[in-house]
């Protein structure tokens, strides 16, 4: 184990990437625009020995886009393993040409399909990596060839999910809580079990709902579409269900924090926002972030409708939130963005510039509104 | 001190984020009150630094402390009464000298109820129990002086000021106050964390501000609901009463409202840590709650499980039926959920509340008390149930 290297890594702090914050905030609350810089961050130049040869599984879509930038800035050699369907790099809104050129000149690409286990094993063994960040792994079988190929791996850092927790009347979810072997995310659970059973230094991160610019899951985007269209926001049930959003940049910072951190060895960490939010409160927060007026909220009983395959609301209809206290205590990591700040960052750098991943689809909204009008 | 104004302002500042920095080991020079007096500027400087950084994460070594003399001014009724009882026991077990001053008369009927009916447990452990008027603590305690005072009685400055002034005049080193998490302003973003906005008009807020001005070493504790043997006010009993009689349990709203129900022993250990680490606790507010929230429906279910019984929960809209939720149901009809983040970070406190297990113990006591066999009327429940029969809840909300 490269103990000295890991100690040095644990002293490194993510470099400020203030360029990513784009235009000045244009919201009514006079929030100080925050540059994405952890408290007391220092840029520390890595000695050659501290620079790691890092493989990122994925890295071109959302989390990895921000994580890989931090890693490259830290001086590591970073390779992205993707099929190459999406561009390996994209210039981020607010990112200067110079920064983008610097990043894209340094990032490496290993083209392949991670479902091709033989290819994974041989190509990874041939290259040899110190650390693997597995951002897009879903099933344990996908991880086996990676572990087989890299017997001297220093750390396997896995992006799991708080979706593995068993639903409970007692909240927040903590890392020691019961997990649900039948959950939609059981592949993540099996991967965590695999990592535990193998002789590898692993760390597992369990985010809740991730948000931020480039989000491909229509979380904030779902609200922004409706707010922009001046439509009421249909919310299932009473709207007092509590959920939790974590900014992708805070998540990326957490991924950096665990790199070589002695307290991260064989540990699981919930990573998300410091506070939770009700469904109703989230609609209001999105409105504030985008400079929209206070939205009209319409509550409905989902059981009164058959939405078919369409999702009428982007969150699970239940309380779902996790405590990030372990990460704060053990790693000294804290989220930098509070909810409105983070949503504003997302709005200013993404939706507010006219970009989004999914076109607006108000089919289910109209079903709900139609029934409400008929009932009057 | 010049910095108390700053610390007061900072302690009550609206903060939407609880931020921390990596833990640093605490020098033991801060832990005893005599050291605080010896290094007042050091203390002030530490507080300034802490406030500037929003909050400092400090690890506390609960060292072998000097024994303290502690006065608990205790309310004679209500949900908070049991706090003083457990706190006294905790301190006595640790070897501190404890006096409990209960408000009012020893001969009062109120003293026939728990925890007062069990005060022999305090005296047999070496504690003193006295009765009197908080407006004249000196007389009530026979002129004795103390290192630490906890006011677990007053809800506003009228009640607490005399106690605080007496404490200051007699050189009390540390002043602790049982406030209330009820003073937090409702929020879209739970949980309530220390530093969040409070209702400025609340009596407890006035007290917190006053003691912050008066004492260098002060701390305020904001509890929610408690369970525990010796409780003066019903909590879980409300559910057991209905469950054992096989009555439906009416819960307002959709039952998803979160609340925080702690075993009172957790509050006692938090308070004791503050006594044993006054430097760490100084100038701080602590949410005095467990570290898990429970939904109202969840609490009902856990009570039923503890009783080994089935449960039928019915939801209702108080306004629609014409009942006051406050009278019909013992918990706030809204999310009311604070987290004990400061205590964990600053005092090294941990929560031991385990509702599923703790409620079993509570049920055992309930069952053996015979309360489940007593004739009881459920007028408001009946009103609710009748109204629901006439107009079955069209689902929701």
XYZ file of C-alpha atoms in Angstrom:
773
model
C 0.000 0.000 0.000
C 1.434 3.352 -0.979
C 0.990 4.772 2.478
C 3.055 7.883 1.900
C 1.256 8.628 -1.297
C -2.115 8.172 0.316
C -1.183 10.461 3.166
C -0.148 13.122 0.691
C -3.304 12.600 -1.271
C -5.333 13.125 1.833
C -3.740 16.541 2.224
C -4.687 17.581 -1.254
C -7.712 19.709 -1.680
C -9.635 20.202 -4.873
C -8.489 23.193 -6.847
C -10.881 26.044 -7.375
C -12.724 25.824 -10.634
C -14.469 29.136 -10.402
C -14.723 29.313 -14.175
C -17.595 26.909 -14.099
C -19.907 29.279 -12.329
C -20.648 31.261 -15.413
C -22.720 34.375 -15.391
C -23.666 36.337 -12.302
C -26.651 35.203 -10.384
C -29.864 36.714 -11.598
C -32.241 35.819 -8.817
C -34.207 37.890 -6.370
C -32.506 36.576 -3.244
C -29.267 38.417 -2.897
C -27.043 35.410 -2.636
C -23.368 35.843 -2.871
C -22.187 33.950 -5.901
C -20.022 31.195 -4.710
C -16.988 30.006 -6.537
C -16.748 26.267 -6.372
C -14.004 26.076 -3.878
C -14.085 24.108 -0.671
C -13.430 26.113 2.436
C -9.725 26.666 2.812
C -8.897 25.070 -0.496
C -5.359 25.315 -1.614
C -3.881 24.422 -4.923
C -1.161 21.961 -4.171
C 1.271 21.014 -6.857
C 1.796 17.287 -6.891
C 5.221 15.826 -6.895
C 5.617 13.255 -9.652
C 5.397 10.430 -7.139
C 2.004 11.624 -5.948
C 0.429 11.626 -9.359
C -1.755 8.568 -9.847
C -2.623 6.640 -12.950
C -6.399 6.784 -12.662
C -9.065 4.978 -14.650
C -12.586 6.331 -14.717
C -15.282 3.963 -15.907
C -17.533 6.405 -17.718
C -16.756 10.020 -17.181
C -18.270 11.715 -20.204
C -21.808 12.316 -19.065
C -22.334 13.965 -15.686
C -20.475 13.115 -12.473
C -17.370 12.056 -14.329
C -17.254 15.291 -16.305
C -16.653 17.244 -13.110
C -14.649 14.554 -11.349
C -12.222 14.074 -14.222
C -11.522 17.801 -14.340
C -10.674 17.848 -10.655
C -8.432 14.816 -11.054
C -6.569 16.316 -13.999
C -6.124 19.589 -12.136
C -4.686 17.632 -9.253
C -2.022 16.384 -11.617
C -3.189 12.803 -12.014
C -3.124 10.926 -15.269
C -6.762 10.264 -16.055
C -8.146 7.770 -18.568
C -11.848 7.572 -19.374
C -13.189 4.150 -20.356
C -16.191 4.640 -22.623
C -17.674 3.266 -25.790
C -17.001 6.620 -27.398
C -20.645 7.262 -28.234
C -20.576 10.631 -26.546
C -17.739 13.063 -27.178
C -14.862 12.332 -24.851
C -14.754 15.928 -23.770
C -17.132 18.854 -24.054
C -16.473 22.439 -23.133
C -18.552 23.319 -20.121
C -20.605 26.517 -19.933
C -18.430 29.107 -18.267
C -15.240 27.134 -18.871
C -12.618 29.230 -20.606
C -11.083 28.074 -23.881
C -7.698 27.865 -22.181
C -8.977 25.687 -19.383
C -10.837 23.449 -21.770
C -7.844 23.058 -24.052
C -5.647 22.221 -21.103
C -8.085 19.606 -19.858
C -8.823 17.983 -23.190
C -5.142 17.818 -24.047
C -4.436 15.839 -20.901
C -7.400 13.513 -20.626
C -6.875 10.055 -22.098
C -9.468 7.738 -23.571
C -9.697 3.973 -23.584
C -12.403 2.983 -26.004
C -14.345 -0.119 -25.172
C -17.549 -1.693 -23.964
C -17.380 -2.576 -20.287
C -19.851 -5.405 -20.931
C -17.084 -7.063 -22.943
C -15.435 -8.528 -19.885
C -12.549 -10.126 -21.739
C -11.643 -6.863 -23.365
C -11.896 -5.085 -20.056
C -9.577 -7.551 -18.394
C -6.926 -7.589 -21.059
C -6.895 -3.888 -21.803
C -6.768 -2.893 -18.175
C -4.089 -5.446 -17.350
C -2.029 -4.163 -20.234
C -2.217 -0.572 -19.066
C -2.150 -1.006 -15.344
C -3.906 1.599 -13.206
C -3.362 2.729 -9.612
C -6.938 3.731 -8.882
C -10.293 3.002 -10.490
C -13.288 5.316 -10.189
C -16.304 3.268 -11.207
C -18.965 5.859 -11.952
C -21.278 3.867 -14.207
C -21.088 0.317 -12.851
C -24.442 -1.360 -12.258
C -23.807 -5.058 -11.737
C -21.161 -6.957 -9.800
C -20.155 -8.998 -12.835
C -18.969 -5.803 -14.495
C -16.525 -5.194 -11.694
C -14.918 -8.628 -11.546
C -12.806 -8.296 -14.671
C -11.518 -4.942 -13.466
C -10.397 -6.393 -10.152
C -8.921 -9.428 -11.911
C -6.947 -7.197 -14.260
C -5.479 -4.985 -11.553
C -4.183 -7.067 -8.640
C -2.111 -4.175 -7.317
C -4.941 -1.694 -7.394
C -4.575 0.887 -4.646
C -8.232 1.793 -4.418
C -11.542 0.989 -6.090
C -13.917 3.900 -5.678
C -17.476 3.001 -6.517
C -20.500 5.156 -7.206
C -23.292 3.264 -5.503
C -26.683 4.698 -4.518
C -28.732 5.525 -1.442
C -31.478 3.710 -3.313
C -30.172 0.526 -1.709
C -31.590 1.467 1.705
C -34.647 -0.373 2.905
C -37.622 1.960 3.227
C -38.067 2.943 6.863
C -40.241 4.953 9.229
C -37.027 6.025 10.953
C -34.903 8.487 9.010
C -32.443 9.697 7.829
C -30.798 6.664 6.279
C -27.384 6.038 7.754
C -24.635 3.882 6.303
C -25.255 1.184 8.883
C -28.975 0.916 8.090
C -30.646 -2.111 6.592
C -30.489 -2.351 2.825
C -33.145 -3.758 0.516
C -31.977 -6.818 -1.390
C -34.994 -6.470 -3.680
C -34.476 -2.822 -4.570
C -34.088 -1.564 -8.096
C -30.463 -0.904 -7.145
C -29.628 -4.410 -5.974
C -26.851 -4.537 -8.535
C -25.128 -1.789 -6.567
C -25.552 -3.797 -3.390
C -24.092 -6.873 -4.983
C -21.181 -4.832 -6.217
C -20.535 -3.545 -2.712
C -20.636 -7.121 -1.443
C -18.225 -8.208 -4.122
C -15.816 -5.450 -3.213
C -16.011 -6.410 0.439
C -15.277 -10.041 -0.375
C -12.302 -9.337 -2.573
C -8.927 -8.315 -1.253
C -9.118 -4.763 -2.498
C -9.135 -1.362 -0.857
C -12.572 -0.103 -1.792
C -14.716 2.914 -1.042
C -18.394 3.169 -1.886
C -20.261 6.438 -2.257
C -24.051 6.472 -1.962
C -25.543 9.638 -3.423
C -29.262 10.435 -3.139
C -30.651 12.595 -5.972
C -27.851 14.300 -7.846
C -28.432 17.625 -9.543
C -26.407 20.290 -11.271
C -25.520 21.418 -14.792
C -25.564 18.588 -17.348
C -27.910 16.451 -15.253
C -29.366 13.796 -17.549
C -31.921 12.728 -14.989
C -34.725 15.286 -15.264
C -34.711 16.339 -11.639
C -34.461 20.126 -11.610
C -35.131 20.166 -15.326
C -38.615 18.785 -14.713
C -39.477 21.793 -12.554
C -37.728 24.295 -14.817
C -39.756 23.169 -17.853
C -42.997 23.824 -16.009
C -41.860 27.065 -14.463
C -40.707 28.364 -17.822
C -44.006 27.385 -19.398
C -45.843 29.154 -16.620
C -47.607 25.927 -15.773
C -48.738 24.803 -12.335
C -46.555 22.144 -10.739
C -48.440 18.886 -10.131
C -47.167 17.206 -6.970
C -48.390 13.789 -5.776
C -49.927 13.439 -2.351
C -49.609 16.239 0.168
C -46.255 17.496 -1.059
C -44.818 17.018 2.398
C -42.745 14.053 1.305
C -39.110 14.787 2.059
C -36.314 14.171 -0.387
C -32.724 15.346 -0.728
C -30.635 16.760 -3.526
C -26.843 16.796 -3.725
C -24.950 19.008 -6.141
C -22.745 17.155 -8.626
C -19.797 19.396 -7.823
C -20.053 18.544 -4.135
C -20.245 14.888 -5.105
C -17.143 15.235 -7.274
C -15.347 16.901 -4.373
C -16.308 13.957 -2.159
C -14.914 11.538 -4.722
C -11.653 13.485 -4.614
C -11.670 13.525 -0.825
C -11.757 9.750 -0.532
C -8.836 9.258 -2.893
C -6.115 7.756 -0.755
C -7.907 8.772 2.433
C -7.101 6.311 5.202
C -10.543 6.729 6.733
C -12.175 5.852 3.416
C -10.707 2.387 3.257
C -13.470 -0.237 3.052
C -16.036 2.381 3.949
C -19.389 3.535 2.653
C -20.383 7.184 2.657
C -23.710 8.846 1.972
C -23.034 11.974 -0.074
C -25.724 14.576 -0.649
C -26.914 17.976 0.532
C -26.640 19.075 4.151
C -30.371 19.669 4.367
C -33.383 17.854 3.011
C -36.407 19.372 1.270
C -40.124 18.740 0.902
C -41.576 18.243 -2.575
C -43.464 21.513 -2.236
C -40.333 23.227 -0.972
C -38.317 21.965 -3.928
C -40.795 23.465 -6.383
C -40.404 26.792 -4.597
C -36.626 26.501 -4.517
C -36.488 25.857 -8.275
C -38.626 28.911 -8.843
C -36.259 31.043 -6.765
C -33.257 29.619 -8.596
C -34.623 30.517 -11.998
C -36.034 33.870 -10.995
C -39.595 32.678 -11.535
C -42.555 33.839 -9.460
C -43.839 31.586 -6.695
C -45.394 28.619 -8.502
C -48.915 27.294 -8.241
C -48.783 23.800 -6.771
C -51.469 21.254 -7.604
C -51.722 18.179 -5.404
C -53.268 14.985 -6.651
C -53.657 11.357 -5.675
C -51.529 9.239 -8.036
C -53.896 6.319 -7.486
C -56.626 8.231 -9.313
C -54.636 8.024 -12.531
C -53.122 5.518 -14.880
C -50.094 7.227 -16.344
C -48.968 4.139 -18.214
C -45.238 4.125 -18.614
C -44.864 7.833 -18.163
C -43.443 9.242 -14.977
C -45.677 11.957 -13.593
C -43.127 13.144 -11.047
C -39.353 12.717 -10.928
C -39.044 11.533 -7.321
C -40.069 8.402 -5.462
C -43.348 9.044 -3.722
C -42.022 8.542 -0.192
C -39.566 10.103 2.245
C -36.047 9.474 0.969
C -33.023 11.129 2.514
C -29.705 10.124 4.033
C -27.399 11.551 6.651
C -24.033 12.781 5.380
C -22.702 13.106 8.891
C -20.240 10.213 8.495
C -18.536 11.852 5.516
C -18.392 15.167 7.330
C -16.945 13.644 10.470
C -14.558 11.141 8.929
C -13.422 12.949 5.803
C -13.928 16.574 6.674
C -16.107 16.918 3.585
C -19.075 19.271 3.608
C -21.378 20.239 0.771
C -20.611 23.714 -0.512
C -23.928 24.372 -2.185
C -27.121 24.895 -0.316
C -30.256 24.034 -2.264
C -31.158 27.380 -3.795
C -27.519 28.173 -4.562
C -27.052 24.814 -6.208
C -30.233 25.041 -8.241
C -29.213 28.514 -9.323
C -25.843 27.174 -10.440
C -27.636 24.505 -12.438
C -30.056 27.002 -13.924
C -27.412 29.551 -14.861
C -25.131 27.021 -16.489
C -27.660 24.757 -18.124
C -31.423 25.227 -18.405
C -31.224 28.986 -18.186
C -28.989 28.966 -21.267
C -31.553 27.021 -23.231
C -29.997 23.584 -22.801
C -31.701 20.538 -21.351
C -31.660 16.768 -21.889
C -35.332 15.901 -22.254
C -37.934 17.849 -24.120
C -40.837 19.072 -22.053
C -43.646 16.545 -21.912
C -46.783 17.757 -20.166
C -48.970 14.756 -20.994
C -49.316 13.577 -17.425
C -49.700 17.166 -16.218
C -52.656 17.639 -18.542
C -54.250 14.440 -17.323
C -53.983 15.688 -13.769
C -55.125 19.200 -14.518
C -57.995 17.919 -16.621
C -59.322 15.831 -13.788
C -58.932 18.721 -11.351
C -60.883 21.068 -13.580
C -63.596 18.490 -14.107
C -63.925 18.026 -10.366
C -64.577 21.705 -9.754
C -17.265 40.510 27.547
C -17.042 42.391 24.310
C -17.279 39.239 22.326
C -20.493 37.992 23.914
C -22.440 40.374 21.715
C -20.728 38.898 18.686
C -21.335 35.402 19.888
C -24.982 36.221 20.600
C -25.449 37.617 17.139
C -23.669 34.730 15.520
C -25.545 32.148 17.538
C -28.849 33.535 16.353
C -27.832 34.349 12.818
C -29.840 32.765 10.091
C -27.717 30.120 8.533
C -29.010 27.932 5.797
C -26.029 25.696 5.948
C -24.268 23.954 8.699
C -20.653 23.927 7.815
C -17.803 22.293 9.564
C -14.117 21.996 9.157
C -12.018 18.968 9.888
C -11.854 17.938 13.511
C -8.948 19.246 15.527
C -8.010 17.872 18.883
C -8.967 20.123 21.765
C -6.435 21.237 24.294
C -7.513 20.160 27.716
C -6.905 23.632 29.115
C -10.441 24.590 28.035
C -12.297 21.968 29.979
C -12.441 23.225 33.551
C -14.174 26.442 34.531
C -11.178 27.648 36.531
C -9.125 27.496 33.339
C -11.758 29.586 31.590
C -11.422 32.284 34.176
C -7.653 32.125 33.829
C -7.720 32.488 30.052
C -10.669 34.768 29.296
C -9.013 36.269 26.247
C -8.081 32.851 25.044
C -11.688 31.788 25.350
C -12.866 34.910 23.563
C -10.348 34.384 20.792
C -11.445 30.797 20.348
C -15.065 31.865 20.147
C -14.246 34.571 17.634
C -12.405 32.073 15.478
C -15.250 29.610 15.795
C -17.841 32.184 14.843
C -15.771 33.414 11.938
C -15.605 29.919 10.568
C -19.321 29.508 11.241
C -18.573 26.571 13.467
C -15.532 24.658 14.481
C -15.525 20.945 14.751
C -13.947 20.045 18.006
C -13.293 16.667 19.414
C -13.801 16.570 23.120
C -12.029 14.328 25.485
C -14.345 13.642 28.388
C -11.577 13.566 30.862
C -11.595 12.761 34.535
C -13.288 15.986 35.538
C -13.285 17.838 38.785
C -16.538 17.178 40.560
C -19.047 19.980 40.242
C -21.935 21.226 42.309
C -24.962 21.485 40.089
C -28.322 23.096 40.730
C -31.263 22.029 38.612
C -34.208 24.399 38.739
C -36.988 22.097 37.642
C -40.496 22.662 36.419
C -43.203 20.952 38.457
C -45.197 19.658 35.509
C -45.204 18.980 31.812
C -43.097 17.245 29.221
C -39.789 18.699 30.349
C -40.093 17.728 34.005
C -38.483 14.346 33.459
C -35.346 15.918 31.959
C -34.172 17.203 35.332
C -34.772 13.795 36.902
C -32.587 11.913 34.430
C -29.976 14.659 34.345
C -29.727 14.533 38.139
C -29.241 10.783 38.058
C -26.591 11.057 35.372
C -24.656 13.637 37.359
C -24.961 11.739 40.616
C -23.662 8.582 38.947
C -20.646 10.586 37.764
C -19.970 11.763 41.293
C -21.174 15.350 41.053
C -23.090 17.089 43.843
C -26.676 17.694 42.756
C -29.507 19.785 44.131
C -32.904 19.762 42.463
C -35.028 22.805 43.191
C -38.577 21.976 42.158
C -40.849 24.945 41.664
C -43.697 25.224 44.155
C -44.545 23.262 47.267
C -43.352 19.853 48.275
C -46.876 19.194 49.562
C -48.506 20.030 46.242
C -50.632 17.381 44.483
C -48.335 17.751 41.528
C -45.627 16.011 43.513
C -47.657 12.804 43.558
C -46.971 12.285 39.872
C -43.754 10.997 38.318
C -40.928 11.928 38.268
C -41.489 13.750 41.569
C -43.005 10.672 43.168
C -39.646 9.005 42.586
C -37.391 11.625 44.101
C -36.232 9.132 46.716
C -34.129 7.725 43.880
C -32.262 11.005 43.849
C -31.876 11.416 47.573
C -30.721 7.853 48.086
C -28.019 8.547 45.498
C -26.831 11.549 47.442
C -28.872 14.237 45.703
C -30.649 17.053 47.516
C -34.224 17.929 46.700
C -35.686 21.270 47.729
C -38.776 23.254 46.817
C -39.236 26.928 46.330
C -39.781 29.931 44.143
C -37.407 30.518 41.230
C -37.835 34.218 41.903
C -35.807 33.646 45.068
C -33.401 30.806 44.430
C -31.093 31.933 47.186
C -33.720 31.356 49.825
C -34.751 28.029 48.346
C -31.209 26.668 48.398
C -30.377 28.122 51.768
C -27.665 30.376 50.483
C -25.674 27.570 48.862
C -23.533 28.323 45.803
C -23.036 26.201 42.742
C -20.642 25.706 39.834
C -23.405 24.964 37.348
C -27.063 25.885 37.105
C -29.585 24.349 34.734
C -32.872 26.175 34.372
C -35.326 23.504 33.319
C -38.334 25.571 34.228
C -38.799 28.924 32.562
C -40.284 29.487 29.128
C -39.668 33.213 29.103
C -37.489 35.855 30.632
C -39.948 36.637 33.419
C -39.379 33.168 34.801
C -35.687 32.768 34.072
C -34.256 36.225 34.709
C -34.359 35.927 38.485
C -32.582 32.603 38.282
C -29.961 33.911 35.874
C -29.384 37.057 37.878
C -29.021 35.105 41.094
C -26.611 32.708 39.366
C -24.479 35.540 38.083
C -24.452 37.331 41.389
C -23.347 34.202 43.232
C -20.579 33.424 40.759
C -22.064 30.404 39.001
C -19.545 29.352 36.370
C -21.856 27.773 33.812
C -25.495 28.520 33.045
C -27.522 25.995 31.093
C -31.065 26.454 29.838
C -33.676 24.038 28.553
C -35.202 25.915 25.665
C -37.349 24.321 22.952
C -36.974 23.224 19.354
C -40.460 24.657 18.952
C -38.915 28.062 18.458
C -37.539 27.228 15.022
C -39.335 28.862 12.145
C -41.083 26.356 9.879
C -38.938 25.530 6.877
C -39.144 23.929 3.465
C -35.752 22.384 4.166
C -35.678 20.192 7.243
C -34.084 19.429 9.569
C -33.869 22.339 11.956
C -30.190 22.772 12.683
C -28.536 24.993 15.223
C -28.251 28.464 13.748
C -31.466 28.282 11.756
C -33.948 31.106 12.051
C -36.128 31.121 15.140
C -39.373 32.887 15.973
C -37.998 36.062 17.472
C -41.077 36.628 19.603
C -40.795 33.262 21.354
C -40.218 33.485 25.090
C -37.374 30.973 24.943
C -35.550 33.129 22.410
C -35.597 36.034 24.812
C -34.084 33.828 27.482
C -31.374 32.479 25.196
C -30.351 35.998 24.248
C -30.296 37.163 27.842
C -28.137 34.362 29.178
C -25.789 34.796 26.222
C -25.296 38.383 27.312
C -24.902 37.557 30.976
C -22.629 34.525 30.967
C -19.364 33.653 29.284
C -20.131 29.980 29.773
C -23.727 29.335 28.741
C -25.505 26.793 26.608
C -29.099 26.343 25.491
C -30.701 23.001 24.767
C -33.669 22.703 22.430
C -35.624 19.485 22.964
C -38.618 18.022 21.188
C -40.569 15.042 22.498
C -39.410 12.480 25.019
C -40.224 9.015 26.197
C -38.892 7.441 29.351
C -40.013 6.003 32.652
C -40.961 8.796 35.020
C -42.320 11.059 32.297
C -44.781 13.625 33.647
C -46.627 13.960 30.367
C -48.124 11.312 28.112
C -46.293 10.537 24.914
C -46.401 6.925 23.740
C -49.291 6.328 26.147
C -51.620 8.149 23.768
C -51.019 5.413 21.196
C -51.049 2.534 23.676
C -54.401 3.703 25.103
C -56.004 3.211 21.713
C -54.058 0.177 20.600
C -54.858 -1.957 23.650
C -58.549 -1.067 23.379
C -58.475 -1.997 19.712
C -59.584 1.475 18.757
C -58.558 3.059 15.461
C -55.753 5.583 15.834
C -56.744 8.907 14.275
C -53.768 10.816 12.885
C -54.185 14.244 11.274
C -53.005 14.914 7.749
C -51.366 12.084 5.865
C -49.309 10.720 8.754
C -46.056 11.464 6.951
C -45.203 14.378 9.170
C -41.788 13.815 10.727
C -41.156 14.330 14.380
C -38.346 13.552 16.792
C -38.999 11.407 19.853
C -35.968 10.792 22.024
C -35.456 8.676 25.075
C -34.849 11.162 27.864
C -31.578 9.421 28.778
C -30.114 10.927 25.573
C -30.976 14.404 26.807
C -29.363 13.656 30.152
C -26.111 12.467 28.599
C -25.952 15.535 26.382
C -26.415 17.849 29.348
C -23.838 15.930 31.367
C -21.291 16.248 28.566
C -21.841 19.986 28.576
C -21.153 20.076 32.297
C -18.012 18.027 31.875
C -16.769 20.018 28.878
C -17.884 23.573 29.562
C -15.349 25.058 27.199
C -16.684 23.069 24.296
C -20.276 23.842 25.220
C -19.768 27.544 25.878
C -21.831 29.862 23.767
C -23.547 27.039 21.947
C -27.019 25.964 21.135
C -27.768 22.267 21.050
C -30.758 20.535 19.553
C -31.514 18.165 22.398
C -33.083 15.370 20.395
C -32.330 11.896 19.083
C -30.632 11.502 15.731
C -33.560 9.885 13.952
C -36.857 11.315 12.874
C -39.990 9.194 12.856
C -43.200 9.776 10.930
C -46.425 10.076 12.887
C -47.729 6.923 11.206
C -44.392 5.299 11.934
C -44.615 6.108 15.628
C -48.098 4.582 15.723
C -46.826 1.454 13.988
C -43.847 1.157 16.319
C -46.134 1.434 19.340
C -48.335 -1.300 17.955
C -45.323 -3.494 17.290
C -44.091 -2.900 20.821
C -47.490 -3.949 22.113
C -47.541 -6.957 19.858
C -50.860 -5.755 18.521
C -52.512 -4.778 15.253
C -53.262 -1.205 14.418
C -55.721 0.663 12.243
C -54.676 4.205 11.422
C -57.235 6.651 10.094
C -56.254 9.997 8.655
C -58.374 13.106 8.889
C -58.303 16.799 8.133
C -58.842 18.652 11.420
C -60.256 21.778 9.806
C -62.730 19.803 7.710
C -64.041 18.002 10.764
C -63.974 20.948 13.107
C -61.514 19.622 15.653
C -58.364 21.303 16.830
C -55.413 19.080 16.005
C -53.705 20.417 19.128
C -56.414 18.964 21.311
C -56.984 15.792 19.342
C -53.394 14.705 18.845
C -50.280 15.007 21.032
C -47.763 15.935 18.347
C -47.513 18.918 16.034
C -49.481 18.493 12.823
C -46.555 19.418 10.598
C -42.953 18.416 10.056
C -41.248 19.149 13.337
C -37.797 17.740 13.015
C -34.521 18.924 14.452
C -31.196 17.080 14.309
C -28.574 17.047 17.098
C -25.678 18.065 14.885
C -23.945 20.461 17.297
C -23.884 17.962 20.160
C -22.292 15.336 17.975
C -19.678 17.658 16.536
C -18.872 19.700 19.584
C -19.470 17.421 22.568
C -18.753 14.080 20.977
C -22.239 13.020 22.033
C -23.976 10.035 20.527
C -27.644 9.171 20.463
C -28.729 5.847 21.919
C -32.458 6.182 21.343
C -33.739 3.074 19.622
C -37.479 3.557 19.332
C -38.368 -0.019 18.407
C -36.512 -1.324 21.480
C -37.272 1.560 23.813
C -41.000 1.338 23.101
C -40.990 -2.319 24.146
C -39.732 -1.272 27.537
C -42.301 1.517 27.617
C -45.085 -0.885 26.737
C -44.021 -3.323 29.433
C -44.375 -0.573 32.009
C -47.696 0.536 30.495
C -49.058 -2.979 30.596
C -48.046 -3.598 34.177
C -49.527 -0.309 35.312
C -53.076 -1.410 34.602
C -53.765 1.728 32.644
C -54.872 -0.344 29.688
C -57.808 -1.707 31.710
C -59.070 1.608 32.969
C -62.268 3.024 31.559
C -61.420 5.887 29.270
C -63.448 8.158 27.045
C -62.277 9.186 23.621
C -64.591 12.067 22.822
C -62.502 13.739 20.195
C -61.594 10.406 18.603
C -65.287 9.556 18.398
C -66.093 12.908 16.853
C -63.435 12.288 14.232
C -64.538 8.743 13.504
C -68.172 9.730 13.158
C -67.287 12.516 10.776
C -65.143 10.148 8.704
C -67.957 7.647 8.449
C -70.293 10.308 7.167
C -67.783 11.642 4.678
C -65.153 8.990 4.029
C -61.871 10.704 3.309
C -61.706 11.154 -0.434
C -58.125 10.261 -0.185
C -55.484 12.700 0.608
C -54.485 15.581 1.493
